[in-house]
Tab-separated table of C-alpha atoms and ligand atoms in Angstrom:
chain	number	residue	atom	x	y	z
A	1370	MET	CA	139.805	255.907	-101.317
A	1371	LYS	CA	138.973	259.535	-100.671
A	1372	LEU	CA	136.985	260.086	-97.503
A	1373	THR	CA	134.539	262.290	-99.402
A	1374	ASP	CA	133.706	259.386	-101.747
A	1375	MET	CA	132.554	257.422	-98.735
A	1376	VAL	CA	130.381	260.082	-97.161
A	1377	ASN	CA	126.600	260.295	-97.392
A	1378	PRO	CA	126.234	263.058	-100.053
A	1379	ALA	CA	123.721	264.986	-97.948
A	1380	VAL	CA	126.490	265.512	-95.370
A	1381	LEU	CA	128.886	267.052	-97.905
A	1382	THR	CA	126.381	269.681	-98.986
A	1383	GLN	CA	124.976	270.275	-95.509
A	1384	PRO	CA	125.057	274.018	-94.647
A	1385	VAL	CA	126.723	274.899	-91.344
A	1386	TYR	CA	124.677	276.560	-88.604
A	1387	GLU	CA	126.243	279.787	-87.384
A	1388	PRO	CA	125.445	280.176	-83.694
A	1389	GLY	CA	125.546	283.461	-81.788
A	1390	ARG	CA	129.193	284.084	-80.902
A	1391	PRO	CA	130.257	283.389	-77.312
A	1392	ILE	CA	131.316	286.395	-75.203
A	1393	GLU	CA	134.812	285.004	-74.463
A	1394	ASP	CA	135.485	284.446	-78.134
A	1395	VAL	CA	134.525	287.952	-79.170
A	1396	ALA	CA	136.418	289.492	-76.220
A	1397	ARG	CA	139.608	287.686	-77.232
A	1398	GLU	CA	139.295	288.667	-80.882
A	1399	MET	CA	138.488	292.303	-80.185
A	1400	GLY	CA	140.969	292.687	-77.304
A	1401	LEU	CA	138.156	293.504	-74.868
A	1402	ASN	CA	137.491	292.467	-71.286
A	1403	PRO	CA	134.773	289.769	-71.344
A	1404	LYS	CA	132.970	291.816	-68.673
A	1405	ASP	CA	132.596	294.612	-71.196
A	1406	VAL	CA	131.042	292.423	-73.871
A	1407	ILE	CA	127.287	291.945	-74.020
A	1408	LYS	CA	125.561	289.199	-75.948
A	1409	LEU	CA	122.239	290.045	-77.553
A	1410	ALA	CA	122.566	287.307	-80.133
A	1411	SER	CA	120.858	284.080	-79.125
A	1412	ASN	CA	117.504	285.037	-77.587
A	1413	GLU	CA	118.679	283.860	-74.194
A	1414	ASN	CA	117.107	285.169	-71.006
A	1415	PRO	CA	119.245	288.177	-70.000
A	1416	LEU	CA	118.070	287.820	-66.383
A	1417	GLY	CA	119.624	284.363	-66.060
A	1418	SER	CA	117.871	281.355	-64.569
A	1419	SER	CA	115.309	280.982	-61.815
A	1420	PRO	CA	116.964	280.896	-58.363
A	1421	LYS	CA	114.917	277.780	-57.584
A	1422	ALA	CA	116.283	276.063	-60.685
A	1423	LEU	CA	119.830	277.034	-59.759
A	1424	ALA	CA	119.435	275.575	-56.265
A	1425	ALA	CA	117.993	272.347	-57.654
A	1426	MET	CA	120.823	272.032	-60.140
A	1427	ARG	CA	123.476	272.537	-57.455
A	1428	ALA	CA	121.876	269.780	-55.424
A	1429	ALA	CA	121.663	267.553	-58.499
A	1430	LEU	CA	125.406	267.852	-59.052
A	1431	GLU	CA	125.884	265.455	-56.156
A	1432	GLN	CA	124.167	262.772	-58.225
A	1433	VAL	CA	126.027	263.032	-61.506
A	1434	ALA	CA	128.027	259.855	-60.997
A	1435	ARG	CA	124.715	258.176	-61.821
A	1436	TYR	CA	123.045	258.043	-65.217
A	1437	PRO	CA	120.021	260.302	-65.496
A	1438	ASP	CA	116.467	258.979	-65.584
A	1439	GLY	CA	116.513	257.790	-69.193
A	1440	GLY	CA	112.858	258.566	-69.763
A	1441	SER	CA	112.894	261.914	-67.906
A	1442	LEU	CA	109.830	260.554	-66.135
A	1443	ALA	CA	109.381	263.132	-63.398
A	1444	LEU	CA	109.758	265.976	-65.857
A	1445	SER	CA	107.374	264.325	-68.331
A	1446	GLU	CA	104.838	263.831	-65.543
A	1447	LYS	CA	105.003	267.464	-64.527
A	1448	LEU	CA	104.703	268.720	-68.103
A	1449	ALA	CA	101.813	266.359	-68.770
A	1450	ALA	CA	99.930	267.852	-65.829
A	1451	ARG	CA	100.755	271.359	-66.985
A	1452	HIS	CA	99.325	270.728	-70.443
A	1453	ALA	CA	96.502	268.436	-69.312
A	1454	VAL	CA	97.753	265.439	-71.303
A	1455	THR	CA	99.058	262.032	-70.240
A	1456	ARG	CA	102.727	261.315	-69.613
A	1457	GLU	CA	102.718	259.102	-72.697
A	1458	GLN	CA	102.087	262.182	-74.815
A	1459	ILE	CA	105.263	263.988	-73.718
A	1460	VAL	CA	108.796	263.533	-75.046
A	1461	ILE	CA	111.783	265.336	-73.588
A	1462	GLY	CA	114.645	266.261	-75.890
A	1463	ASN	CA	118.169	267.555	-75.674
A	1464	GLY	CA	116.800	270.956	-76.553
A	1465	SER	CA	113.834	271.171	-78.880
A	1466	ASN	CA	116.390	271.048	-81.684
A	1467	GLU	CA	116.950	267.394	-80.908
A	1468	LEU	CA	113.243	266.750	-81.325
A	1469	LEU	CA	113.349	268.429	-84.739
A	1470	GLU	CA	116.118	266.043	-85.731
A	1471	LEU	CA	114.213	263.055	-84.334
A	1472	LEU	CA	111.236	264.028	-86.492
A	1473	GLY	CA	113.611	263.894	-89.455
A	1474	HIS	CA	114.734	260.391	-88.413
A	1475	ILE	CA	111.170	259.219	-88.240
A	1476	PHE	CA	109.686	260.825	-91.327
A	1477	LEU	CA	112.214	262.058	-93.874
A	1478	ARG	CA	113.831	260.071	-96.656
A	1479	PRO	CA	115.402	261.263	-99.920
A	1480	GLY	CA	112.606	262.362	-102.246
A	1481	ASP	CA	110.396	263.525	-99.379
A	1482	GLU	CA	109.499	267.160	-98.905
A	1483	ALA	CA	109.072	269.409	-95.890
A	1484	VAL	CA	107.166	272.684	-96.112
A	1485	MET	CA	108.414	275.700	-94.172
A	1486	GLY	CA	108.464	279.488	-94.313
A	1487	GLN	CA	111.275	281.082	-96.292
A	1488	SER	CA	112.678	283.021	-93.341
A	1489	ALA	CA	111.631	280.496	-90.727
A	1490	PHE	CA	113.916	279.143	-87.997
A	1491	VAL	CA	116.788	277.685	-90.006
A	1492	VAL	CA	117.017	274.362	-88.191
A	1493	TYR	CA	113.919	273.102	-90.074
A	1494	LYS	CA	115.805	273.440	-93.324
A	1495	LEU	CA	119.027	272.002	-91.917
A	1496	VAL	CA	117.268	268.915	-90.602
A	1497	THR	CA	115.392	268.418	-93.871
A	1498	LEU	CA	118.598	268.631	-95.926
A	1499	LEU	CA	120.450	266.329	-93.548
A	1500	PHE	CA	118.004	263.538	-94.302
A	1501	GLY	CA	118.299	264.145	-98.045
A	1502	ALA	CA	114.770	265.524	-98.241
A	1503	LYS	CA	113.718	268.702	-100.004
A	1504	PRO	CA	112.921	271.895	-98.099
A	1505	VAL	CA	110.012	273.641	-99.796
A	1506	GLU	CA	110.363	277.230	-98.651
A	1507	VAL	CA	107.262	279.373	-98.897
A	1508	PRO	CA	107.744	283.162	-98.919
A	1509	LEU	CA	106.367	284.997	-95.894
A	1510	ASP	CA	103.581	287.482	-96.606
A	1511	HIS	CA	104.119	291.246	-96.975
A	1512	ALA	CA	104.156	291.642	-93.188
A	1513	PHE	CA	106.785	288.887	-92.754
A	1514	VAL	CA	104.134	286.572	-91.312
A	1515	HIS	CA	103.876	282.902	-92.309
A	1516	ASP	CA	101.538	282.684	-95.311
A	1517	LEU	CA	99.304	279.840	-94.192
A	1518	GLU	CA	97.346	279.455	-97.405
A	1519	ALA	CA	100.479	279.449	-99.555
A	1520	MET	CA	102.010	276.843	-97.239
A	1521	LYS	CA	98.969	274.656	-97.572
A	1522	SER	CA	99.124	274.994	-101.363
A	1523	ALA	CA	102.788	273.941	-101.282
A	1524	ILE	CA	101.883	270.553	-99.792
A	1525	THR	CA	102.247	267.710	-102.301
A	1526	ALA	CA	101.896	263.941	-102.095
A	1527	ARG	CA	105.587	263.865	-101.092
A	1528	THR	CA	105.235	266.279	-98.186
A	1529	LYS	CA	105.833	264.657	-94.805
A	1530	LEU	CA	106.415	267.569	-92.439
A	1531	VAL	CA	105.074	271.113	-92.217
A	1532	PHE	CA	106.914	273.446	-89.824
A	1533	LEU	CA	105.109	276.337	-88.207
A	1534	PRO	CA	106.921	278.476	-85.616
A	1535	THR	CA	104.738	280.823	-83.590
A	1536	PRO	CA	106.200	283.322	-83.110
A	1537	ASN	CA	108.848	282.820	-85.738
A	1538	ASN	CA	112.555	283.371	-85.182
A	1539	PRO	CA	114.160	285.578	-86.562
A	1540	THR	CA	111.167	287.703	-87.575
A	1541	GLY	CA	109.336	287.680	-84.221
A	1542	THR	CA	106.053	287.667	-86.112
A	1543	THR	CA	103.155	285.391	-85.323
A	1544	ASN	CA	99.943	284.226	-86.963
A	1545	ASP	CA	96.457	285.008	-85.792
A	1546	VAL	CA	95.464	282.337	-83.278
A	1547	GLY	CA	92.032	281.676	-84.788
A	1548	GLN	CA	93.380	281.420	-88.326
A	1549	LEU	CA	96.168	279.142	-87.189
A	1550	ALA	CA	93.809	276.716	-85.481
A	1551	ASP	CA	91.481	276.574	-88.495
A	1552	TRP	CA	94.375	276.115	-90.887
A	1553	ALA	CA	95.862	273.309	-88.800
A	1554	ALA	CA	92.513	271.563	-88.658
A	1555	GLY	CA	92.272	271.714	-92.456
A	1556	LEU	CA	95.689	270.235	-93.293
A	1557	PRO	CA	95.707	266.946	-95.208
A	1558	ASP	CA	96.001	263.754	-93.210
A	1559	HIS	CA	99.283	262.645	-94.806
A	1560	VAL	CA	101.406	265.435	-93.258
A	1561	VAL	CA	102.687	265.995	-89.736
A	1562	LEU	CA	102.364	269.567	-88.483
A	1563	VAL	CA	105.280	270.608	-86.269
A	1564	VAL	CA	104.327	273.667	-84.242
A	1565	ASP	CA	107.318	275.362	-82.647
A	1566	GLU	CA	106.341	277.378	-79.587
A	1567	ALA	CA	109.876	278.155	-78.408
A	1568	TYR	CA	108.650	281.598	-77.281
A	1569	GLY	CA	105.206	280.416	-76.233
A	1570	GLU	CA	105.558	281.591	-72.642
A	1571	TYR	CA	105.987	285.178	-73.853
A	1572	LEU	CA	102.577	285.153	-75.535
A	1573	ASP	CA	99.266	286.084	-73.987
A	1574	GLU	CA	97.267	283.976	-76.382
A	1575	LEU	CA	98.157	280.607	-77.887
A	1576	VAL	CA	96.259	278.033	-79.873
A	1577	ASP	CA	94.862	275.315	-77.624
A	1578	TRP	CA	96.256	272.304	-79.490
A	1579	GLY	CA	94.679	269.901	-76.998
A	1580	PRO	CA	91.431	269.208	-78.896
A	1581	LEU	CA	93.207	268.570	-82.212
A	1582	ILE	CA	95.767	266.286	-80.577
A	1583	SER	CA	93.051	264.439	-78.657
A	1584	ALA	CA	91.205	263.968	-81.920
A	1585	GLY	CA	94.281	262.116	-83.162
A	1586	ARG	CA	95.512	264.794	-85.539
A	1587	LYS	CA	99.173	264.501	-86.570
A	1588	ILE	CA	100.509	267.491	-84.671
A	1589	VAL	CA	103.661	267.837	-82.574
A	1590	VAL	CA	103.957	270.949	-80.410
A	1591	LEU	CA	107.480	271.844	-79.324
A	1592	ARG	CA	108.533	273.974	-76.361
A	1593	THR	CA	111.907	274.670	-74.817
A	1594	PHE	CA	113.575	275.584	-71.531
A	1595	SER	CA	116.134	277.640	-73.476
A	1596	LYS	CA	114.200	280.875	-73.738
A	1597	ILE	CA	112.054	282.350	-70.967
A	1598	PHE	CA	113.130	279.663	-68.488
A	1599	GLY	CA	116.739	280.785	-68.898
A	1600	LEU	CA	118.236	277.299	-69.199
A	1601	ALA	CA	119.683	277.372	-72.735
A	1602	GLY	CA	122.986	275.907	-71.570
A	1603	LEU	CA	121.311	272.792	-70.216
A	1604	ARG	CA	119.671	271.737	-73.503
A	1605	VAL	CA	116.171	270.706	-72.515
A	1606	GLY	CA	113.086	270.930	-74.709
A	1607	TYR	CA	109.903	268.915	-75.044
A	1608	GLY	CA	107.207	267.900	-77.415
A	1609	ARG	CA	103.606	266.957	-76.882
A	1610	SER	CA	101.537	264.966	-79.309
A	1611	THR	CA	99.475	261.816	-79.547
A	1612	PRO	CA	100.778	258.788	-77.597
A	1613	GLU	CA	101.531	257.102	-80.928
A	1614	MET	CA	103.680	259.975	-82.180
A	1615	ALA	CA	105.391	260.360	-78.812
A	1616	SER	CA	106.302	256.687	-78.730
A	1617	LEU	CA	107.957	257.006	-82.156
A	1618	LEU	CA	110.014	259.911	-80.878
A	1619	GLN	CA	110.958	257.873	-77.785
A	1620	ARG	CA	112.061	255.020	-80.008
A	1621	VAL	CA	114.570	257.047	-82.039
A	1622	ARG	CA	116.135	259.089	-79.232
A	1623	GLN	CA	119.314	258.140	-77.383
A	1624	PRO	CA	118.674	256.220	-74.141
A	1625	PHE	CA	119.941	259.062	-71.925
A	1626	ASN	CA	119.336	262.060	-74.143
A	1627	VAL	CA	118.641	264.575	-71.367
A	1628	ASN	CA	121.251	265.014	-68.656
A	1629	LEU	CA	120.569	264.723	-64.956
A	1630	VAL	CA	121.262	268.360	-64.056
A	1631	GLY	CA	119.086	269.483	-66.937
A	1632	GLN	CA	116.139	267.421	-65.756
A	1633	ALA	CA	116.488	268.778	-62.216
A	1634	GLY	CA	116.781	272.373	-63.404
A	1635	ALA	CA	113.804	272.115	-65.730
A	1636	LEU	CA	111.645	270.503	-63.041
A	1637	ALA	CA	112.421	273.255	-60.543
A	1638	ALA	CA	111.992	275.999	-63.159
A	1639	LEU	CA	108.420	274.832	-63.706
A	1640	ASP	CA	107.733	275.464	-60.032
A	1641	ASP	CA	108.866	279.060	-60.258
A	1642	ALA	CA	105.953	280.761	-61.962
A	1643	ASP	CA	106.835	284.068	-60.266
A	1644	TRP	CA	110.199	284.083	-61.981
A	1645	VAL	CA	108.642	283.450	-65.379
A	1646	ASP	CA	106.110	286.252	-64.795
A	1647	TYR	CA	108.900	288.585	-63.787
A	1648	CYS	CA	110.902	287.720	-66.921
A	1649	ARG	CA	107.857	288.224	-69.125
A	1650	ARG	CA	107.250	291.689	-67.651
A	1651	GLU	CA	110.902	292.682	-67.948
A	1652	ASN	CA	110.971	291.512	-71.568
A	1653	ALA	CA	107.844	293.509	-72.406
A	1654	GLU	CA	109.449	296.559	-70.839
A	1655	GLY	CA	112.713	295.959	-72.741
A	1656	LEU	CA	110.817	295.562	-76.014
A	1657	ARG	CA	109.137	298.919	-75.383
A	1658	GLN	CA	112.484	300.510	-74.484
A	1659	VAL	CA	114.274	299.297	-77.625
A	1660	SER	CA	111.383	299.802	-80.036
A	1661	SER	CA	110.708	303.356	-78.928
A	1662	ALA	CA	114.420	304.146	-79.311
A	1663	LEU	CA	114.387	302.614	-82.802
A	1664	ASP	CA	111.329	304.737	-83.610
A	1665	THR	CA	113.234	307.833	-82.548
A	1666	LEU	CA	116.199	306.800	-84.675
A	1667	GLY	CA	113.872	306.177	-87.608
A	1668	LEU	CA	114.899	302.530	-87.953
A	1669	ARG	CA	112.449	299.964	-89.252
A	1670	TYR	CA	111.798	296.808	-87.226
A	1671	LEU	CA	109.148	294.125	-87.190
A	1672	PRO	CA	106.594	293.864	-84.393
A	1673	SER	CA	107.842	291.062	-82.160
A	1674	TRP	CA	106.018	288.563	-79.964
A	1675	GLY	CA	109.287	287.096	-78.652
A	1676	ASN	CA	112.305	288.421	-76.778
A	1677	PHE	CA	114.070	289.844	-79.820
A	1678	LEU	CA	113.652	292.339	-82.628
A	1679	LEU	CA	114.525	292.118	-86.297
A	1680	VAL	CA	115.893	295.515	-87.312
A	1681	GLU	CA	116.609	296.792	-90.814
A	1682	VAL	CA	120.089	298.318	-90.799
A	1683	GLY	CA	121.224	298.318	-94.451
A	1684	ASN	CA	124.158	295.935	-94.413
A	1685	GLY	CA	123.483	293.455	-91.626
A	1686	ARG	CA	126.895	291.794	-91.672
A	1687	ALA	CA	128.738	295.130	-91.604
A	1688	VAL	CA	126.634	296.438	-88.708
A	1689	PHE	CA	127.157	293.158	-86.854
A	1690	ASN	CA	130.924	293.644	-87.291
A	1691	GLN	CA	130.812	297.285	-86.171
A	1692	LEU	CA	128.788	296.502	-83.055
A	1693	GLN	CA	131.063	293.612	-82.245
A	1694	ARG	CA	134.029	295.993	-82.148
A	1695	GLN	CA	132.113	297.876	-79.455
A	1696	GLY	CA	131.597	294.673	-77.496
A	1697	ILE	CA	127.968	294.166	-78.535
A	1698	ILE	CA	127.144	290.826	-80.133
A	1699	VAL	CA	123.999	290.729	-82.280
A	1700	ARG	CA	123.008	288.265	-84.970
A	1701	PRO	CA	123.452	288.688	-88.719
A	1702	VAL	CA	120.643	286.931	-90.577
A	1703	GLU	CA	121.783	286.479	-94.199
A	1704	ILE	CA	121.195	282.768	-93.791
A	1705	TYR	CA	117.491	283.639	-93.506
A	1706	GLY	CA	117.611	285.596	-96.756
A	1707	LEU	CA	117.589	288.844	-94.763
A	1708	PRO	CA	120.975	290.472	-95.501
A	1709	LYS	CA	119.731	293.972	-94.662
A	1710	TRP	CA	118.649	293.087	-91.152
A	1711	VAL	CA	120.129	292.103	-87.803
A	1712	ARG	CA	118.357	290.276	-85.000
A	1713	ILE	CA	118.774	291.812	-81.576
A	1714	THR	CA	117.837	289.982	-78.388
A	1715	ILE	CA	116.233	292.142	-75.717
A	1716	GLY	CA	118.762	292.452	-72.894
A	1717	LYS	CA	118.766	293.962	-69.447
A	1718	SER	CA	117.817	297.617	-69.412
A	1719	GLU	CA	121.442	298.843	-69.262
A	1720	GLU	CA	122.402	296.482	-72.100
A	1721	ASN	CA	119.548	297.810	-74.209
A	1722	ASP	CA	120.759	301.341	-73.480
A	1723	ARG	CA	124.217	300.485	-74.684
A	1724	LEU	CA	122.883	298.959	-77.858
A	1725	ILE	CA	120.683	301.988	-78.510
A	1726	ARG	CA	123.649	304.340	-78.049
A	1727	ARG	CA	125.771	302.371	-80.507
A	1728	ILE	CA	123.438	301.237	-83.229
A	1729	SER	CA	123.240	304.423	-85.314
A	1730	GLU	CA	126.980	304.829	-85.052
A	1731	GLY	CA	127.388	301.237	-86.222
A	1732	ILE	CA	125.103	301.856	-89.182
A	1733	ASN	CA	126.954	305.031	-90.185
A	1734	GLN	CA	130.354	303.376	-89.904
A	1735	SER	CA	129.149	300.369	-91.874
A	1736	LYS	CA	128.423	302.689	-94.800
A	1737	GLN	CA	132.003	304.003	-94.955
B	1960	PLP	C1	115.611	279.051	-79.748
B	1960	PLP	C2	114.667	278.302	-80.587
B	1960	PLP	C3	114.469	276.949	-80.389
B	1960	PLP	C4	115.074	276.298	-79.187
B	1960	PLP	O1	116.006	275.414	-79.405
B	1960	PLP	P1	116.572	274.537	-78.194
B	1960	PLP	O2	117.203	273.445	-78.932
B	1960	PLP	O3	115.415	274.094	-77.355
B	1960	PLP	O4	117.523	275.407	-77.447
B	1960	PLP	C5	113.557	276.280	-81.169
B	1960	PLP	N1	112.852	276.928	-82.105
B	1960	PLP	C6	112.994	278.246	-82.303
B	1960	PLP	C7	112.146	278.929	-83.302
B	1960	PLP	C8	113.920	278.964	-81.559
B	1960	PLP	O5	114.081	280.259	-81.773
């Protein structure tokens, strides 16, 4: 019997996620010194991790012969206090991506639908397809912002999940806070709203989901330690929701889904508010630096509320290749239906300078 005859059909047609390329990989391929390669491709924190988190993780290494706390209790407790909810309303995941998959386990079966923006974070679509459900992709509006009314209209009796990233990756755009709250409150009772606040700490103003969650609305709000907290390599994210929803997520996760070093690092990172403030300021400065240079070069980009910019370059894949030859890794975004654009993570000031120096050259060469 052929192996493919045995496989769940959704697996055979499952698209493959293309991550930002690792520095070592690109250096080897391009014959460059890894020290000369910069990665502006995965919206990581260019400043690294909080020194307090690093110290806690080094100490935690001594403990790794032991299994981690399976329920990530200390971390859940701390996050509950931070968001003024109970510990029973928090679930920790192996990155927030794991929580997206767990939502698929809980809610999606073949024939079900999930509503999402057309150029929304691609993992929503991947998870939906993996469970044999149908992604219903709603075009963004003219400003590349999630079209809330169109998304609501796309909800049918088969819709189980509605994904709303704020801000969205890769566009960096975000919805008006007041409109978002009203829209969420008006969604039908048979859908679960998944709000993805992966870049939430970069924003000055966020929806207060507390009242809706307390009122028992079916909302899951996701956050991650991968972005401003600078802990992407550890894989820690979390969700907050009603106790009922959280207990479903707890039920379908692996018993030790979050590693011991990750829990220690995340806990300590939460205690380092100064570091987060510093990173937020540096990112704002970097966004100004890169956007004003793009203005000067006459390149179009979308206003971003995250730590990255979506830039229109003509042929995104070709410009990605050209920049890569110069040791600059950015992200092509054809998979988002945006073949003319590349996504560029804001780096350290000198990295941004290097990108700015090379981008026009890359665009010109990509046309030859
Ligand atoms: C980076 C990102 C995530 C984070 O994923 P992790 O699994 O927590 O690393 C989630 N959602 C969006 C929109 C992102 O850009």
